[in-house]
PDB file of C-alpha atoms in Angstrom:
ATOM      1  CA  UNK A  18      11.267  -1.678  17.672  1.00  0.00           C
ATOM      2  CA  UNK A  19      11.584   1.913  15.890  1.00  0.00           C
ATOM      3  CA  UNK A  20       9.140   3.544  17.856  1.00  0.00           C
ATOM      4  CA  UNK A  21       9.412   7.752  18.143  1.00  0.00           C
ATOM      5  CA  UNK A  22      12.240   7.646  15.626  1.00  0.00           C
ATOM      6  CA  UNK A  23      10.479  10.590  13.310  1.00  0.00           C
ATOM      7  CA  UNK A  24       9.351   7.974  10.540  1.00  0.00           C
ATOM      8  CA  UNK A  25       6.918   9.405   8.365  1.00  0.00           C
ATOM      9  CA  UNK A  26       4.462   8.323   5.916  1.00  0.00           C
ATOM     10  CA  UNK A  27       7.112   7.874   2.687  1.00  0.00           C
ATOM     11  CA  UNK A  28       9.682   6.456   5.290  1.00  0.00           C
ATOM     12  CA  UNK A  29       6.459   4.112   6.281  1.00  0.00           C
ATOM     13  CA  UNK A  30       5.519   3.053   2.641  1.00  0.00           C
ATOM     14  CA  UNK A  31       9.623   2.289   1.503  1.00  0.00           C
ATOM     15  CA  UNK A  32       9.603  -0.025   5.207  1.00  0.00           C
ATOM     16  CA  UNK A  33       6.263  -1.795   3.722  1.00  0.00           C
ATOM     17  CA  UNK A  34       7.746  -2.510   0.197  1.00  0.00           C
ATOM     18  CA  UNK A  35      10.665  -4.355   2.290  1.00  0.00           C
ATOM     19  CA  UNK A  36       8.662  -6.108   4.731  1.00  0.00           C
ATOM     20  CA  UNK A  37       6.525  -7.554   2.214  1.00  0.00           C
ATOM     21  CA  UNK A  38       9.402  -9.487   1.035  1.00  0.00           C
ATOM     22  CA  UNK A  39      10.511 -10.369   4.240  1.00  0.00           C
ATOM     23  CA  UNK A  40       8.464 -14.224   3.821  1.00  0.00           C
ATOM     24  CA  UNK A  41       7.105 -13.382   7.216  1.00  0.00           C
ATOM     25  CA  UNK A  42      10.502 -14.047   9.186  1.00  0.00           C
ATOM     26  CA  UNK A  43       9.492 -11.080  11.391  1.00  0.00           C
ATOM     27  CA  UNK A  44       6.385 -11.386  14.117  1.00  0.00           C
ATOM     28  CA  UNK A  45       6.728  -8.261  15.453  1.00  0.00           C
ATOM     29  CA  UNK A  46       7.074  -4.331  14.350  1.00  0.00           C
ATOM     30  CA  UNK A  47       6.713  -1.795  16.522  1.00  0.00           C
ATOM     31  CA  UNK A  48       6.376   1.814  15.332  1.00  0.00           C
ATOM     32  CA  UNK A  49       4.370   3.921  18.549  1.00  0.00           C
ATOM     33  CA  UNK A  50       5.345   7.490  17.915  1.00  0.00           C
ATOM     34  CA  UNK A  51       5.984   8.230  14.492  1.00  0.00           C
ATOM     35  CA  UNK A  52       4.032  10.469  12.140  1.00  0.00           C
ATOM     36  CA  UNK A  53       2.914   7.460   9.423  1.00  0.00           C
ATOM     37  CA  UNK A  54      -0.620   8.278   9.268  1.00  0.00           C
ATOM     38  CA  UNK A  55      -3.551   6.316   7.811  1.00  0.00           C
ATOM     39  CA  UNK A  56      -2.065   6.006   4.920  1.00  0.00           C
ATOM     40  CA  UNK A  57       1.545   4.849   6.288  1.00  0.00           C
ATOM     41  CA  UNK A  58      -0.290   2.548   9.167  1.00  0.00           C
ATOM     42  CA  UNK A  59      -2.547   0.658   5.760  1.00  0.00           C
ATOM     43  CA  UNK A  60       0.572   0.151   3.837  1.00  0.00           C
ATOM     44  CA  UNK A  61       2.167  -1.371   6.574  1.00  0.00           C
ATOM     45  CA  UNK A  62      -0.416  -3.758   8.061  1.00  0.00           C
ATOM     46  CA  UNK A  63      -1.115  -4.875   3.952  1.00  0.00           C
ATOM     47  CA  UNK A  64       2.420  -5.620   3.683  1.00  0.00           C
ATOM     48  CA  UNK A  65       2.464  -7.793   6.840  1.00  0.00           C
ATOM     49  CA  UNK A  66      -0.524  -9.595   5.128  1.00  0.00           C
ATOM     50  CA  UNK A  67       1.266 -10.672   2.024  1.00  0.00           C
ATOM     51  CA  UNK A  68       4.398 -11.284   3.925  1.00  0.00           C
ATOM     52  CA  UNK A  69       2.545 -13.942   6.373  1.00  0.00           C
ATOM     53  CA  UNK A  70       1.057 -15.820   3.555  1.00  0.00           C
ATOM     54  CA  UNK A  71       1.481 -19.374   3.965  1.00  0.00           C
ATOM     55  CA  UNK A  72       3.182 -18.806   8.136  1.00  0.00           C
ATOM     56  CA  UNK A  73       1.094 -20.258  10.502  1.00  0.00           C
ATOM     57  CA  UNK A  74       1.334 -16.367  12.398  1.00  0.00           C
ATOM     58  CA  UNK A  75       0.920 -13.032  11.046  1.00  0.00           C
ATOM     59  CA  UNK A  76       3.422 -10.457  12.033  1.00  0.00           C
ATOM     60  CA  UNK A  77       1.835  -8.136  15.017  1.00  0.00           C
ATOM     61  CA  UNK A  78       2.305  -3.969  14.606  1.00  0.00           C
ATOM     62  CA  UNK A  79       1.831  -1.798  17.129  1.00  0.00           C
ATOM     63  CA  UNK A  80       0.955   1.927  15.906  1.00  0.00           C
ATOM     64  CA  UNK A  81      -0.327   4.313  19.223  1.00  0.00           C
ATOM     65  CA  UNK A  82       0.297   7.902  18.543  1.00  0.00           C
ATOM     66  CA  UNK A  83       1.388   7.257  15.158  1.00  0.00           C
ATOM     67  CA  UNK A  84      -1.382   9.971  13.883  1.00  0.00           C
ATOM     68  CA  UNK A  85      -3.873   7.342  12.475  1.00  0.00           C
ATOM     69  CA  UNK A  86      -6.799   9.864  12.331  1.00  0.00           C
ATOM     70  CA  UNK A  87      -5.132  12.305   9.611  1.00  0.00           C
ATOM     71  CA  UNK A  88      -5.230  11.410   6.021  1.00  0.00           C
ATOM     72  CA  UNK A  89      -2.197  13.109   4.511  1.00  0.00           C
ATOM     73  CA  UNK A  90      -3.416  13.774   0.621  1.00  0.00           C
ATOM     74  CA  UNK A  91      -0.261  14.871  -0.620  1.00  0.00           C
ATOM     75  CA  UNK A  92       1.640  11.321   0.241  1.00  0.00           C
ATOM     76  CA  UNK A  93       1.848   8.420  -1.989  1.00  0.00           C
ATOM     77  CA  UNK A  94      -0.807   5.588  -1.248  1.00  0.00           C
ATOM     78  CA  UNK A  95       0.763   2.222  -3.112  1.00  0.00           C
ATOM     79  CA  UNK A  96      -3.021   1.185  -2.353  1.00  0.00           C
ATOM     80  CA  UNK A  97      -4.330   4.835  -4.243  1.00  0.00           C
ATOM     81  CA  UNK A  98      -1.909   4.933  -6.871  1.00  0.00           C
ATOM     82  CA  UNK A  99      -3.117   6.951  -9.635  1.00  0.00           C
ATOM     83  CA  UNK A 100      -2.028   9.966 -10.407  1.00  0.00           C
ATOM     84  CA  UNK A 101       0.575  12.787 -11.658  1.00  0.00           C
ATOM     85  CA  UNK A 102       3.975  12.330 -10.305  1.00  0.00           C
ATOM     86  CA  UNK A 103       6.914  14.227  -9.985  1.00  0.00           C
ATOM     87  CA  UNK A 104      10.087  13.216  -8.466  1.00  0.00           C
ATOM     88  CA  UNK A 105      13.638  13.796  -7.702  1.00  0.00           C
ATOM     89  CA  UNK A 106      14.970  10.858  -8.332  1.00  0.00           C
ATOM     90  CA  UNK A 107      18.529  11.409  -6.362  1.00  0.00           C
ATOM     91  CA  UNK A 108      15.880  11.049  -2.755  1.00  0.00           C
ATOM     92  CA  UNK A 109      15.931   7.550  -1.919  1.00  0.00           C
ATOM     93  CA  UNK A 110      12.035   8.080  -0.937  1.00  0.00           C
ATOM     94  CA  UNK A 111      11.330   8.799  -4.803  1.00  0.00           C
ATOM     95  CA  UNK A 112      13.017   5.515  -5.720  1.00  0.00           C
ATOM     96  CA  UNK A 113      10.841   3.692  -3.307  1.00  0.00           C
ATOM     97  CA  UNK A 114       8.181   5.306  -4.558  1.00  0.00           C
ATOM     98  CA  UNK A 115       9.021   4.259  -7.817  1.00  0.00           C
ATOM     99  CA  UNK A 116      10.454   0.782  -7.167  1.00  0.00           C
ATOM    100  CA  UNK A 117       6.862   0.514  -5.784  1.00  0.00           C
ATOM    101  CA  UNK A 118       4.868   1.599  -8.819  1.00  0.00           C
ATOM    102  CA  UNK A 119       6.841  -1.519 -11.072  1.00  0.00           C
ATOM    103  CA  UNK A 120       5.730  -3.593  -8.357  1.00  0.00           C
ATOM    104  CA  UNK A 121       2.309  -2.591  -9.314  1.00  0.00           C
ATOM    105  CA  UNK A 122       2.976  -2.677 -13.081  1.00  0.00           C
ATOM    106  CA  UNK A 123       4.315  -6.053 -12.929  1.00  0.00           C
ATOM    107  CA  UNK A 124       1.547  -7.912 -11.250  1.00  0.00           C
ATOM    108  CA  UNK A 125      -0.388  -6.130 -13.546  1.00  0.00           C
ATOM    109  CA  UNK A 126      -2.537  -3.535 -11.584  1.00  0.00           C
ATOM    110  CA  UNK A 127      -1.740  -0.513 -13.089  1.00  0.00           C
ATOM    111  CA  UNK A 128       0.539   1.160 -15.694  1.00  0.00           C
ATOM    112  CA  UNK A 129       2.534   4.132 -16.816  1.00  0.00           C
ATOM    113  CA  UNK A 130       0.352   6.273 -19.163  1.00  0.00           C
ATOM    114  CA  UNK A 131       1.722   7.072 -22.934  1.00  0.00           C
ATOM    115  CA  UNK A 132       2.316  10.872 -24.198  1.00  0.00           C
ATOM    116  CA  UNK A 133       0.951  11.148 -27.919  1.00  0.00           C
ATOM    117  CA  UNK A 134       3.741  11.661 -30.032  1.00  0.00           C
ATOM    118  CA  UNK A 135       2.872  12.386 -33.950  1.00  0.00           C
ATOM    119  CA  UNK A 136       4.262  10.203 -36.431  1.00  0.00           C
ATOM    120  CA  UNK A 137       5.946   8.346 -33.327  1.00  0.00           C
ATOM    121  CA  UNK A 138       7.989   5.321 -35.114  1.00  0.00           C
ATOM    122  CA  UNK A 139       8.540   3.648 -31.697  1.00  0.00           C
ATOM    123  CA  UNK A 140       7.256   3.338 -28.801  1.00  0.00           C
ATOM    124  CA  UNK A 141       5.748   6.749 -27.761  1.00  0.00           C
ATOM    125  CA  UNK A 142       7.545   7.809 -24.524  1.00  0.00           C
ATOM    126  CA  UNK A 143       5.611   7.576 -20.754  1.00  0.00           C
ATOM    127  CA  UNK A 144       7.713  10.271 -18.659  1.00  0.00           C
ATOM    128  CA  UNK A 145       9.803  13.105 -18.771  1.00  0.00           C
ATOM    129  CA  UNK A 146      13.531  13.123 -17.241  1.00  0.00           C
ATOM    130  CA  UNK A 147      15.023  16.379 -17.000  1.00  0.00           C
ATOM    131  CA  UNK A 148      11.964  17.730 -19.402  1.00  0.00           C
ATOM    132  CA  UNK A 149      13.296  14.993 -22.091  1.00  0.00           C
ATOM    133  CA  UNK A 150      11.329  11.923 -23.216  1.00  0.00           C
ATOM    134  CA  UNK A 151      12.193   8.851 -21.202  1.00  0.00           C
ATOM    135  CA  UNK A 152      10.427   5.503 -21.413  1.00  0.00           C
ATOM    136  CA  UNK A 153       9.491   3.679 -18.446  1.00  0.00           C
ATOM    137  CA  UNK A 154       9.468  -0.238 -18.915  1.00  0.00           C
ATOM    138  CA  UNK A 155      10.139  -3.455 -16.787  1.00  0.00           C
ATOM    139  CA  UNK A 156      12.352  -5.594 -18.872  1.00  0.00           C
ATOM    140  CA  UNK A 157      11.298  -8.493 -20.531  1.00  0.00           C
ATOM    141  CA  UNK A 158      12.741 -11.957 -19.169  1.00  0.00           C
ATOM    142  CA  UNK A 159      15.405 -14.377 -19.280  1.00  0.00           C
ATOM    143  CA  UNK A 160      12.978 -17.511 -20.720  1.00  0.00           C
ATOM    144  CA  UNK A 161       9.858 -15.640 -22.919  1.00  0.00           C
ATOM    145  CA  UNK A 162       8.282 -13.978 -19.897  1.00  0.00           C
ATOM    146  CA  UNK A 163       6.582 -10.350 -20.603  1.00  0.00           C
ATOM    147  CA  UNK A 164       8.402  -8.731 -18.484  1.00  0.00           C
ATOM    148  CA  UNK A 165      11.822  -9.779 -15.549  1.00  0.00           C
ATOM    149  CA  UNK A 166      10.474  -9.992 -11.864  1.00  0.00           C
ATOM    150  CA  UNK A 167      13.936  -9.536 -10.480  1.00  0.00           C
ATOM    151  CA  UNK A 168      13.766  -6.423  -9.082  1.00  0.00           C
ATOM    152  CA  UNK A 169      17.623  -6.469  -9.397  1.00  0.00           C
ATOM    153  CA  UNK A 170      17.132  -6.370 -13.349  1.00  0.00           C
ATOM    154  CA  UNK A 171      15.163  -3.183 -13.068  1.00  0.00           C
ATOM    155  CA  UNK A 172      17.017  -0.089 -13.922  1.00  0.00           C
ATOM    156  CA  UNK A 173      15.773   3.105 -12.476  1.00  0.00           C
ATOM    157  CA  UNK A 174      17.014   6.845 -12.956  1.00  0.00           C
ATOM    158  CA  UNK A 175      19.145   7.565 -10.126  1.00  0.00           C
ATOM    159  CA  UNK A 176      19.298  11.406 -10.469  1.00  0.00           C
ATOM    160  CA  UNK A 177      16.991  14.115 -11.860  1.00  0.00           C
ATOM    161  CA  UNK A 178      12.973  15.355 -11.791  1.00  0.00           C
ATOM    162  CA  UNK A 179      11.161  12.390 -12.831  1.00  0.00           C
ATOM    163  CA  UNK A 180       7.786  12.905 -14.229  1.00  0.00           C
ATOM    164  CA  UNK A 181       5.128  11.076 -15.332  1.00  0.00           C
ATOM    165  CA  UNK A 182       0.917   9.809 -15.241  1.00  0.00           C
ATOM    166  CA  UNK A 183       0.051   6.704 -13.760  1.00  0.00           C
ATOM    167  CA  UNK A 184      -2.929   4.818 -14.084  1.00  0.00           C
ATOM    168  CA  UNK A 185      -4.727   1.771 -11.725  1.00  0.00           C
ATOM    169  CA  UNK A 186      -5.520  -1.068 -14.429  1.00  0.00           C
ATOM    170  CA  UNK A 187      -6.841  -3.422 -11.264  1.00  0.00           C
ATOM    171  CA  UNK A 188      -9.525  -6.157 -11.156  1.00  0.00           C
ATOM    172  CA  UNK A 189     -11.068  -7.125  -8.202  1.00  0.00           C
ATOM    173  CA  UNK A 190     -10.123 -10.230  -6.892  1.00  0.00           C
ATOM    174  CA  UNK A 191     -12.835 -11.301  -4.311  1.00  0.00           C
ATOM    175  CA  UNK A 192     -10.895 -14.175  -2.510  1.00  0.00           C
ATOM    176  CA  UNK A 193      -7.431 -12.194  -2.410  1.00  0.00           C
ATOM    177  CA  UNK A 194      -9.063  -8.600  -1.115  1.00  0.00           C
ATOM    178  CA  UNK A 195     -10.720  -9.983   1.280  1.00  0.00           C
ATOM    179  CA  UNK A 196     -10.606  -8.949   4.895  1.00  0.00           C
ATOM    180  CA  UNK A 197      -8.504 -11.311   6.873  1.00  0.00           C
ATOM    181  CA  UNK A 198      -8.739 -13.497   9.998  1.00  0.00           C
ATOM    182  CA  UNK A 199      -6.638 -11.427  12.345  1.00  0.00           C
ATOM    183  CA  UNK A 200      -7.493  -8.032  10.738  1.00  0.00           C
ATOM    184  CA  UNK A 201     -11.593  -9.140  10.934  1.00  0.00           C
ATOM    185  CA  UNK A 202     -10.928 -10.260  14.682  1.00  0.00           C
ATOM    186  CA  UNK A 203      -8.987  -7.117  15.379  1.00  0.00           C
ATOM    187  CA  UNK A 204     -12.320  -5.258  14.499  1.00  0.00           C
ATOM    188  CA  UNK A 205     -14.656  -7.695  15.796  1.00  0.00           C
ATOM    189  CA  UNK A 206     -13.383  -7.517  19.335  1.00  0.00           C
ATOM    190  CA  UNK A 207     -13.369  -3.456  19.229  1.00  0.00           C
ATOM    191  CA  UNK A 208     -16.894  -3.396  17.819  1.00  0.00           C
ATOM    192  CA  UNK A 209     -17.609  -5.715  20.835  1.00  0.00           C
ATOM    193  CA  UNK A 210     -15.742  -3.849  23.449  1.00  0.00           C
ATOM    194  CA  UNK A 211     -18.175  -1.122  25.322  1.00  0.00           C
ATOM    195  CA  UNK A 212     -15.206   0.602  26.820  1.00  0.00           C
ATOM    196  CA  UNK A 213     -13.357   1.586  23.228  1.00  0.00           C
ATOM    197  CA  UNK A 214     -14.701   4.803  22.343  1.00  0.00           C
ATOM    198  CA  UNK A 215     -16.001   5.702  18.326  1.00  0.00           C
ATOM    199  CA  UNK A 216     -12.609   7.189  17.353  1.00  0.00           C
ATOM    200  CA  UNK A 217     -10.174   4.600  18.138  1.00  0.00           C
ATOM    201  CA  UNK A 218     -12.696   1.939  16.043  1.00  0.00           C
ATOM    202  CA  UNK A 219     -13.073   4.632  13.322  1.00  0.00           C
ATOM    203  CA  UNK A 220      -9.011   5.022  12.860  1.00  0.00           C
ATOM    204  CA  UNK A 221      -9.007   0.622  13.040  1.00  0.00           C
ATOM    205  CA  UNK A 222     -11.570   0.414  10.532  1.00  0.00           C
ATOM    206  CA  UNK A 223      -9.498   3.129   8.038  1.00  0.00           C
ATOM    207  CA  UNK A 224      -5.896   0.920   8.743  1.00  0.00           C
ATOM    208  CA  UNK A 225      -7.420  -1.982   7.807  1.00  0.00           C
ATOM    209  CA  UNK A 226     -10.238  -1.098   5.280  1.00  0.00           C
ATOM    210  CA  UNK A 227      -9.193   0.436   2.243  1.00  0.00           C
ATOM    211  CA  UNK A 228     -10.407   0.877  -1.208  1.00  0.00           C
ATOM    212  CA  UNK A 229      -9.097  -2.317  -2.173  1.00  0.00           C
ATOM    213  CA  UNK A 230     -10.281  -4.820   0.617  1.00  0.00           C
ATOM    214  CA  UNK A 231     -13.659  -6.147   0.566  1.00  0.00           C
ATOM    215  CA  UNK A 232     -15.806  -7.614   3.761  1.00  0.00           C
ATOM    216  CA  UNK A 233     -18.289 -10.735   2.886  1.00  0.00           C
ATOM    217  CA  UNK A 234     -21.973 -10.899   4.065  1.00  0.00           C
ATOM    218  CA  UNK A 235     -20.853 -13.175   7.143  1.00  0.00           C
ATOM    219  CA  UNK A 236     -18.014 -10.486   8.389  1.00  0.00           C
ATOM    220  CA  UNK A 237     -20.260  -7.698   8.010  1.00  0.00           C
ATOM    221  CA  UNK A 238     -23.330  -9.480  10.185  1.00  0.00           C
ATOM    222  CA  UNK A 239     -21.016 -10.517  12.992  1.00  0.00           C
ATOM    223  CA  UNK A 240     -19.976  -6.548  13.157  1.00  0.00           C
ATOM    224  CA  UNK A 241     -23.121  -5.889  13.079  1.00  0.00           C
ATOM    225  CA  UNK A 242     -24.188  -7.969  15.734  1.00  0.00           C
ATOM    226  CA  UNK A 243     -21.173  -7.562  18.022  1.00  0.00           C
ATOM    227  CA  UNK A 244     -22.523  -3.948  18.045  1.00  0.00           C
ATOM    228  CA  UNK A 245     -26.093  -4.642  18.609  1.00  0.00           C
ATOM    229  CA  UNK A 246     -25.002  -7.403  21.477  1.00  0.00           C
ATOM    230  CA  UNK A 247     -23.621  -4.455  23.458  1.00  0.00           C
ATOM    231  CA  UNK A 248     -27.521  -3.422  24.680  1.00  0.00           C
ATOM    232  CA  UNK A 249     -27.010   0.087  24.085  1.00  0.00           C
ATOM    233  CA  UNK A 250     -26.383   2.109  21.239  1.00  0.00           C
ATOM    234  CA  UNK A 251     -23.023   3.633  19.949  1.00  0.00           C
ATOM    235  CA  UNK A 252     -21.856   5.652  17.190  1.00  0.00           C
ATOM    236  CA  UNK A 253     -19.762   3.281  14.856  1.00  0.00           C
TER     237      UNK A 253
END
């Protein structure tokens, strides 16, 4: 329980990277009160997914007054991750961030983009540190592998402005995106509920729809018809 403990939406993403590892030893996270957002509340409910594959029970979050209705632009989106970067790599939420982004690199969704460099007789660099060419790379592994997924074996800056383009590089992956049970059944009882209101399924449907989840035909009917079974019309 961290509830009202002025967690915000970086705080919320470094939590996610963590939980996800966590091989779904914790059922419950509560975090009423803080500031996380949309974007904090997604990151959060996507890492409880991949931590609970396999467990017979998915890890419950609880997120009232945690701001779900504002979409902060400016804050990093491990599910959004393209972009121009620039960070100070001595703030422990700019090496989540960035521990994040090799995540993303190494199961092979995305990547650092080059700078041309003329005449280049190595690899051209993908970042500036300190306004000097740095290289960002996972390194390669212990027994032929392309790259090491020990996270210990990656070595990150630890001080100075970071700066660099990064690019999504990610297929879809129809059985892996898809909505799941408890997240579909979260919906389908508020779509069936008369007495919750457009907003609160509005803010559900952005924490646990984003750009990379898809619905089937069959989970988009029964929405459908949970609305359409309440005899009156709402605003969805």
């Amino acid at each position: 329980d961290v509830s009202y403990n002025r967690i915000k939406v970086n705080g919320s993403f470094l939590m996610a990277g963590n939980l996800e590892k966590s091989g779904g030893r914790m059922r419950s996270l509560v975090m009423d009160g803080n500031p996380i957002t949309q974007a904090g509340a997604r990151a959060l409910f996507k890492a409880a997914k991949e931590a609970a594959k396999g467990e017979e029970f998915v890890m419950e979050i609880s997120a009232l007054n945690c701001g779900l209705g504002i979409i902060d632009t400016s804050a990093f989106n491990p599910a959004e991750p393209a972009g121009e970067y620039d960070l100070d790599m001595s703030d422990v939420a700019s090496q989540g961030i960035l521990t994040s982004l090799f995540r993303i690199v190494a199961a092979g969704r995305g990547t650092f983009v080059e700078k041309l460099v003329e005449k280049s007789k190595s690899r051209p660099p993908n970042a500036t540190l300190e306004d000097q060419p740095y290289r960002l790379d996972l390194p390669k592994g212990d027994s032929g592998e392309q790259f090491s997924l020990a996270e210990a074996d990656w070595k990150l800056p630890t001080a100075g402005v970071l700066k660099f383009s990064f690019a999504s590089a990610r297929a879809r992956d129809v059985e892996n995106d898809l909505l799941d049970g408890p997240s579909f059944l979260t919906l389908l009882k508020l779509f069936g509920t008369a007495g919750e209101d457009a907003v609160t399924r509005l803010q559900a449907m952005d924490m646990q729809i984003g750009l990379d989840v898809l619905l089937n035909f069959d989970q988009v009917e029964s929405l459908l018809q949970a609305l359409s079974g309440r005899g009156r019309h709402r605003s969805v």
